[in-house]
Short mmCIF file of C-alpha atoms and ligand atoms in Angstrom, two decimals:
data_model
loop_
_atom_site.label_atom_id
_atom_site.label_comp_id
_atom_site.label_asym_id
_atom_site.label_seq_id
_atom_site.Cartn_x
_atom_site.Cartn_y
_atom_site.Cartn_z
CA MET J 15 -37.71 7.22 -46.79
CA GLU J 16 -34.97 4.63 -46.78
CA MET J 17 -34.86 2.49 -49.90
CA LYS J 18 -34.35 -1.21 -49.34
CA LYS J 19 -31.17 -2.54 -50.85
CA THR J 20 -31.53 -5.08 -53.64
CA TYR J 21 -29.20 -8.09 -53.79
CA GLY J 22 -28.40 -10.85 -56.20
CA LEU J 23 -28.82 -14.28 -54.59
CA VAL J 24 -27.20 -17.58 -55.46
CA GLU J 25 -28.03 -20.96 -53.98
CA ALA J 26 -25.10 -22.97 -55.30
CA GLY J 27 -25.95 -26.65 -54.91
CA GLY J 28 -24.22 -29.79 -56.04
CA THR J 29 -27.26 -30.75 -58.11
CA LYS J 30 -28.73 -27.39 -59.09
CA PHE J 31 -28.06 -23.67 -58.92
CA VAL J 32 -30.84 -21.23 -58.08
CA CYS J 33 -30.46 -17.48 -58.74
CA ALA J 34 -32.82 -14.66 -57.80
CA VAL J 35 -32.96 -10.95 -57.01
CA ALA J 36 -34.55 -9.66 -53.80
CA SER J 37 -34.60 -6.88 -51.24
CA SER J 38 -36.65 -8.88 -48.70
CA PRO J 39 -38.23 -12.35 -48.41
CA GLU J 40 -41.52 -10.96 -49.79
CA ASP J 41 -39.74 -9.64 -52.85
CA LEU J 42 -38.10 -12.68 -54.50
CA ARG J 43 -37.87 -11.76 -58.19
CA GLU J 44 -37.18 -13.83 -61.27
CA GLU J 45 -36.02 -17.01 -59.61
CA VAL J 46 -34.25 -19.27 -62.12
CA ARG J 47 -32.73 -22.71 -61.64
CA PHE J 48 -30.38 -24.75 -63.73
CA PRO J 49 -28.44 -27.98 -63.25
CA THR J 50 -24.93 -27.92 -61.84
CA THR J 51 -22.74 -28.98 -64.75
CA GLU J 52 -19.07 -28.14 -65.07
CA PRO J 53 -17.92 -24.99 -63.24
CA ALA J 54 -17.18 -22.72 -66.23
CA GLU J 55 -20.56 -23.34 -67.82
CA THR J 56 -22.53 -23.13 -64.56
CA LEU J 57 -20.83 -19.98 -63.26
CA GLY J 58 -21.09 -18.47 -66.75
CA ARG J 59 -24.85 -18.86 -66.56
CA VAL J 60 -24.91 -17.13 -63.18
CA VAL J 61 -22.99 -14.17 -64.64
CA GLU J 62 -25.34 -13.93 -67.64
CA TYR J 63 -28.38 -14.05 -65.38
CA PHE J 64 -27.18 -11.17 -63.19
CA GLN J 65 -26.03 -9.10 -66.16
CA ALA J 66 -29.55 -9.35 -67.58
CA ALA J 67 -31.12 -8.80 -64.16
CA GLN J 68 -29.15 -5.58 -63.66
CA LYS J 69 -30.31 -4.27 -67.04
CA LYS J 70 -33.84 -4.80 -65.81
CA TRP J 71 -33.66 -3.85 -62.12
CA GLY J 72 -30.62 -1.62 -61.98
CA ARG J 73 -27.31 -2.05 -60.25
CA LEU J 74 -27.35 -4.60 -57.44
CA GLU J 75 -25.89 -3.84 -54.02
CA GLY J 76 -23.99 -7.11 -53.98
CA LEU J 77 -24.34 -10.87 -54.08
CA GLY J 78 -25.26 -13.31 -51.33
CA ILE J 79 -24.00 -16.80 -52.07
CA GLY J 80 -24.79 -19.94 -50.09
CA CYS J 81 -22.59 -22.67 -51.51
CA PHE J 82 -22.22 -26.43 -51.20
CA GLY J 83 -18.99 -27.31 -49.49
CA PRO J 84 -16.48 -27.71 -48.30
CA VAL J 85 -15.50 -24.11 -48.98
CA ASP J 86 -12.67 -21.84 -47.87
CA LEU J 87 -14.07 -19.01 -45.69
CA ASP J 88 -10.77 -17.58 -44.47
CA LYS J 89 -10.68 -13.98 -45.73
CA ASN J 90 -6.88 -14.00 -45.56
CA SER J 91 -6.51 -17.13 -47.64
CA PRO J 92 -5.58 -16.93 -51.33
CA THR J 93 -8.34 -19.49 -51.93
CA TRP J 94 -11.10 -17.65 -50.02
CA GLY J 95 -14.43 -18.33 -51.71
CA PHE J 96 -13.27 -21.55 -53.34
CA VAL J 97 -15.04 -24.88 -53.21
CA THR J 98 -12.18 -27.04 -51.93
CA ALA J 99 -12.15 -30.83 -51.46
CA THR J 100 -15.47 -31.83 -52.97
CA PRO J 101 -15.83 -35.26 -54.58
CA LYS J 102 -18.19 -33.55 -57.08
CA ALA J 103 -16.55 -34.04 -60.48
CA GLY J 104 -14.74 -30.96 -61.79
CA TRP J 105 -15.54 -28.74 -58.79
CA ALA J 106 -12.59 -29.34 -56.48
CA ASP J 107 -10.55 -26.11 -56.13
CA THR J 108 -13.08 -23.95 -57.97
CA ASN J 109 -13.11 -20.21 -57.34
CA VAL J 110 -16.82 -19.45 -56.95
CA ALA J 111 -17.03 -16.20 -54.95
CA GLY J 112 -14.00 -14.49 -56.50
CA PHE J 113 -15.02 -15.38 -60.03
CA LEU J 114 -18.56 -14.03 -59.61
CA SER J 115 -17.42 -10.94 -57.73
CA HIS J 116 -14.79 -10.17 -60.36
CA SER J 117 -16.99 -10.89 -63.38
CA LEU J 118 -19.90 -8.81 -62.10
CA GLU J 119 -17.82 -6.23 -60.20
CA LEU J 120 -19.99 -6.69 -57.13
CA PRO J 121 -19.13 -7.29 -53.47
CA VAL J 122 -19.97 -10.79 -52.29
CA VAL J 123 -21.06 -12.38 -49.02
CA PHE J 124 -20.14 -16.04 -49.17
CA ASP J 125 -20.87 -18.90 -46.77
CA THR J 126 -22.00 -22.50 -46.78
CA ASP J 127 -25.52 -23.17 -48.03
CA VAL J 128 -26.42 -24.67 -44.66
CA ASN J 129 -25.11 -21.71 -42.65
CA GLY J 130 -27.28 -19.53 -44.90
CA ALA J 131 -30.27 -21.79 -44.32
CA ALA J 132 -29.72 -21.71 -40.55
CA LEU J 133 -29.66 -17.91 -40.60
CA GLY J 134 -32.71 -17.71 -42.88
CA GLU J 135 -34.70 -19.97 -40.54
CA HIS J 136 -33.55 -17.81 -37.62
CA LEU J 137 -34.66 -14.58 -39.31
CA TRP J 138 -37.88 -15.72 -40.99
CA GLY J 139 -38.65 -19.35 -40.21
CA ALA J 140 -38.76 -22.20 -37.72
CA GLY J 141 -35.96 -20.72 -35.65
CA ALA J 142 -37.47 -17.24 -35.25
CA GLY J 143 -36.57 -15.74 -31.89
CA LEU J 144 -33.96 -18.43 -31.15
CA ASP J 145 -30.25 -17.62 -31.17
CA ASN J 146 -28.96 -21.20 -30.99
CA LEU J 147 -29.88 -23.45 -33.89
CA VAL J 148 -28.64 -26.37 -35.90
CA TYR J 149 -29.79 -26.72 -39.51
CA LEU J 150 -29.00 -30.09 -41.05
CA THR J 151 -29.62 -31.06 -44.65
CA VAL J 152 -29.90 -34.73 -45.53
CA GLY J 153 -29.66 -34.99 -49.28
CA THR J 154 -26.91 -35.91 -51.73
CA GLY J 155 -24.61 -35.15 -48.84
CA ILE J 156 -25.21 -34.32 -45.21
CA GLY J 157 -24.20 -30.89 -44.04
CA GLY J 158 -25.04 -28.61 -41.18
CA GLY J 159 -25.04 -24.95 -40.28
CA VAL J 160 -24.77 -23.77 -36.69
CA LEU J 161 -26.06 -20.52 -35.21
CA SER J 162 -24.65 -19.93 -31.73
CA GLY J 163 -25.37 -16.84 -29.64
CA GLY J 164 -27.04 -15.33 -32.71
CA ARG J 165 -23.96 -15.74 -34.91
CA LEU J 166 -23.06 -18.30 -37.53
CA VAL J 167 -20.27 -20.58 -36.40
CA HIS J 168 -17.04 -20.42 -38.37
CA GLY J 169 -13.68 -21.46 -37.13
CA LEU J 170 -10.75 -23.36 -38.44
CA VAL J 171 -12.93 -23.77 -41.53
CA HIS J 172 -16.67 -24.26 -40.90
CA PRO J 173 -18.72 -26.95 -39.17
CA GLU J 174 -18.86 -30.27 -41.03
CA LEU J 175 -21.74 -31.92 -39.24
CA GLY J 176 -22.20 -34.60 -41.89
CA HIS J 177 -18.78 -36.08 -41.33
CA PHE J 178 -19.31 -36.96 -37.69
CA LEU J 179 -18.37 -40.63 -37.17
CA LEU J 180 -21.26 -42.89 -36.14
CA SER J 181 -21.40 -46.24 -34.39
CA LYS J 182 -22.55 -48.73 -36.96
CA ASP J 183 -25.56 -50.88 -36.35
CA PRO J 184 -24.09 -54.42 -35.95
CA GLN J 185 -26.66 -55.76 -38.44
CA ASP J 186 -25.80 -53.16 -41.08
CA THR J 187 -23.37 -54.74 -43.52
CA PHE J 188 -23.03 -51.60 -45.66
CA THR J 189 -19.55 -50.17 -45.19
CA GLY J 190 -20.48 -46.54 -45.78
CA SER J 191 -20.08 -44.38 -48.85
CA CYS J 192 -17.97 -41.44 -47.68
CA PRO J 193 -14.74 -41.46 -49.71
CA TYR J 194 -12.93 -39.89 -46.74
CA HIS J 195 -14.39 -41.65 -43.69
CA GLY J 196 -16.53 -44.56 -44.83
CA SER J 197 -19.07 -44.73 -42.03
CA CYS J 198 -19.57 -41.08 -41.06
CA ALA J 199 -23.13 -39.68 -41.01
CA GLU J 200 -22.93 -38.80 -44.71
CA GLY J 201 -21.45 -42.21 -45.49
CA LEU J 202 -24.25 -44.07 -43.70
CA ALA J 203 -27.32 -41.85 -44.00
CA SER J 204 -27.14 -39.61 -47.11
CA GLY J 205 -29.49 -40.19 -50.06
CA PRO J 206 -26.81 -41.95 -52.14
CA SER J 207 -25.86 -44.19 -49.18
CA LEU J 208 -29.51 -45.28 -48.86
CA GLU J 209 -29.53 -46.09 -52.55
CA LYS J 210 -26.31 -48.11 -52.33
CA ARG J 211 -27.38 -50.03 -49.24
CA TRP J 212 -30.89 -50.92 -50.40
CA GLY J 213 -30.43 -50.99 -54.18
CA LYS J 214 -33.20 -48.46 -54.80
CA LYS J 215 -33.40 -44.69 -54.92
CA ALA J 216 -34.34 -43.29 -51.49
CA GLN J 217 -37.54 -41.78 -52.88
CA ASP J 218 -38.61 -45.23 -54.14
CA LEU J 219 -38.31 -46.97 -50.77
CA PRO J 220 -41.83 -47.32 -49.31
CA PRO J 221 -42.57 -45.60 -45.97
CA GLU J 222 -42.83 -48.95 -44.12
CA HIS J 223 -39.42 -50.14 -45.41
CA PRO J 224 -36.90 -51.05 -42.64
CA ALA J 225 -34.53 -48.53 -44.25
CA TRP J 226 -36.30 -45.72 -42.40
CA ASP J 227 -35.83 -47.19 -38.91
CA LEU J 228 -32.11 -47.53 -39.56
CA GLU J 229 -31.96 -44.05 -41.11
CA ALA J 230 -33.70 -42.55 -38.07
CA ALA J 231 -31.35 -44.39 -35.71
CA TYR J 232 -28.28 -43.04 -37.49
CA LEU J 233 -29.62 -39.48 -37.70
CA ALA J 234 -30.61 -39.60 -34.00
CA GLN J 235 -27.04 -40.55 -33.06
CA ALA J 236 -25.74 -37.58 -35.00
CA LEU J 237 -28.34 -35.20 -33.54
CA LEU J 238 -27.55 -36.24 -29.96
CA ALA J 239 -23.92 -35.42 -30.68
CA PHE J 240 -24.87 -31.95 -31.96
CA MET J 241 -27.07 -31.44 -28.88
CA THR J 242 -24.19 -32.30 -26.57
CA CYS J 243 -21.77 -30.04 -28.48
CA PHE J 244 -23.84 -26.94 -29.32
CA SER J 245 -26.95 -27.13 -27.10
CA PRO J 246 -29.22 -25.84 -29.89
CA GLN J 247 -32.69 -24.58 -28.93
CA LYS J 248 -34.07 -26.13 -32.10
CA ILE J 249 -32.85 -28.55 -34.75
CA ILE J 250 -34.15 -28.08 -38.27
CA LEU J 251 -33.86 -31.01 -40.69
CA GLY J 252 -34.13 -30.33 -44.42
CA GLY J 253 -32.99 -31.87 -47.69
CA GLY J 254 -34.55 -34.43 -50.04
CA VAL J 255 -34.34 -37.41 -47.70
CA MET J 256 -36.29 -35.56 -44.99
CA GLU J 257 -39.26 -35.35 -47.34
CA GLN J 258 -39.93 -38.79 -45.83
CA LEU J 259 -41.91 -37.24 -43.01
CA GLN J 260 -42.32 -40.63 -41.28
CA LEU J 261 -38.69 -40.13 -40.25
CA PHE J 262 -39.56 -37.35 -37.80
CA PRO J 263 -41.48 -39.41 -35.18
CA LYS J 264 -38.88 -42.18 -35.46
CA ILE J 265 -36.06 -39.67 -34.89
CA HIS J 266 -37.93 -38.08 -31.97
CA LYS J 267 -38.32 -41.43 -30.25
CA GLU J 268 -34.74 -42.49 -30.86
CA VAL J 269 -33.22 -39.18 -29.68
CA LEU J 270 -35.17 -39.48 -26.41
CA ARG J 271 -34.05 -43.09 -26.03
CA LEU J 272 -30.39 -42.24 -26.65
CA ASN J 273 -30.49 -39.17 -24.40
CA ASN J 274 -31.87 -41.43 -21.66
CA GLY J 275 -33.00 -38.51 -19.53
CA TYR J 276 -29.55 -36.95 -19.33
CA ILE J 277 -29.94 -33.53 -20.99
CA ARG J 278 -32.97 -32.12 -19.17
CA SER J 279 -35.30 -29.72 -20.92
CA PRO J 280 -39.03 -29.46 -21.63
CA SER J 281 -37.96 -29.83 -25.30
CA LEU J 282 -36.65 -33.31 -24.53
CA THR J 283 -39.93 -34.85 -23.53
CA PRO J 284 -42.34 -36.81 -25.76
CA GLN J 285 -44.52 -33.66 -26.04
CA GLY J 286 -41.68 -31.15 -26.40
CA ILE J 287 -39.54 -32.94 -28.94
CA VAL J 288 -42.20 -32.60 -31.64
CA ASN J 289 -41.40 -28.87 -31.71
CA TYR J 290 -37.68 -29.36 -31.11
CA ILE J 291 -36.66 -31.42 -34.14
CA VAL J 292 -38.66 -30.00 -37.03
CA PRO J 293 -38.74 -29.55 -40.83
CA PRO J 294 -37.66 -26.15 -42.25
CA SER J 295 -40.56 -23.73 -42.33
CA LEU J 296 -39.11 -21.91 -45.35
CA GLY J 297 -39.50 -25.19 -47.28
CA ASN J 298 -37.99 -25.11 -50.74
CA ARG J 299 -37.13 -21.40 -50.32
CA ALA J 300 -34.74 -22.17 -47.43
CA GLY J 301 -31.72 -22.14 -49.74
CA ILE J 302 -32.38 -18.95 -51.67
CA LEU J 303 -33.63 -17.08 -48.60
CA GLY J 304 -30.50 -18.35 -46.86
CA ALA J 305 -28.47 -16.48 -49.49
CA LEU J 306 -30.57 -13.35 -48.75
CA ALA J 307 -30.01 -13.84 -45.01
CA LEU J 308 -26.25 -13.89 -45.59
CA THR J 309 -26.37 -10.38 -47.08
CA SER J 310 -27.43 -9.12 -43.65
CA THR J 311 -24.24 -10.40 -41.98
P1 ADP G 412 -29.02 -31.69 -52.98
O1 ADP G 412 -28.43 -32.52 -51.89
O2 ADP G 412 -28.34 -31.91 -54.28
O3 ADP G 412 -29.19 -30.27 -52.64
P2 ADP G 412 -31.56 -32.92 -52.29
O4 ADP G 412 -31.58 -32.32 -50.95
O5 ADP G 412 -32.86 -33.00 -53.04
O6 ADP G 412 -30.52 -32.23 -53.26
O7 ADP G 412 -31.00 -34.40 -52.12
C1 ADP G 412 -31.00 -35.33 -53.14
C2 ADP G 412 -30.97 -36.71 -52.48
O8 ADP G 412 -32.15 -36.88 -51.72
C3 ADP G 412 -30.92 -37.86 -53.47
O9 ADP G 412 -30.04 -38.85 -52.97
C4 ADP G 412 -32.35 -38.39 -53.50
O10 ADP G 412 -32.37 -39.80 -53.69
C5 ADP G 412 -32.87 -38.03 -52.13
N1 ADP G 412 -34.29 -37.68 -52.18
C6 ADP G 412 -34.86 -36.70 -52.93
N2 ADP G 412 -36.19 -36.68 -52.74
C7 ADP G 412 -36.47 -37.67 -51.84
C8 ADP G 412 -37.67 -38.16 -51.24
N3 ADP G 412 -38.86 -37.63 -51.51
N4 ADP G 412 -37.55 -39.17 -50.38
C9 ADP G 412 -36.36 -39.72 -50.08
N5 ADP G 412 -35.21 -39.31 -50.62
C10 ADP G 412 -35.25 -38.29 -51.50
ZN1 ZN G 413 -17.24 -38.34 -44.22
#
């Protein structure tokens, strides 16, 4: 009988880190989470966790790491596995994959958190059976993973779906919070941009607040762009802001309006779109199961 291989998993987020050990999605063991503080302290805690885990469960096969970005994924680059240009204090130019691999003497599979989530949803979730998916998270930042022809898209670096430039609503006086682009999707529609525009945390804006119509309009613009570029068979929207489920019908309506009948598919009808732009079915396990999914690549 073949024994299943057991991996260490890291969901490395800008707000929190989650670590676990698993050989399959049904076998998530000892999940721990801690806040993302400065790199040495945070990565030190990851090392301690896996040292203890290996005393308990035996030697791990390797680590799967889904990391907030931007990251360097070029295997030939001296900074492969680094978080690169992040505005997150202290984390620019941090060696995440190499440090963990070296400290624990384990091989590492490393990719963006959202590429991991896209693959996890493809293997075990809302994208099961579909080889062309976009997974977008709308949280502290906006980021997206792309599965195309059954493979995660990498390239010059990796997709940066949150930094797509949007047309601003003429009535929106907020200039946009992205330090690089101002009014890109992340600059206009991330959780912090909602807070800056409306003067209240996104989770404290009531469901009937006009913020959500504007948010849906901006996200719909971005989604139509991803549909024209990648032709995904499903778009999965996760992250803290998407917990506002009233956004989904607003986005559905606005995507159909913007598409204006151009891209033709049963998925782009009022009935079909409900199952085309959907929440993640792995829910709050999307990140950690994304890290497990990466170990299969
Ligand atoms: P991260 O981006 O760090 O992984 P989240 O996806 O939870 O974490 O995103 C955090 C952002 O989402 C914050 O800006 C927060 O205001 C916003 N947010 C969290 N929960 C909600 C909610 N229920 N409704 C609206 N916005 C939320
Ligand atoms: Zn930007």
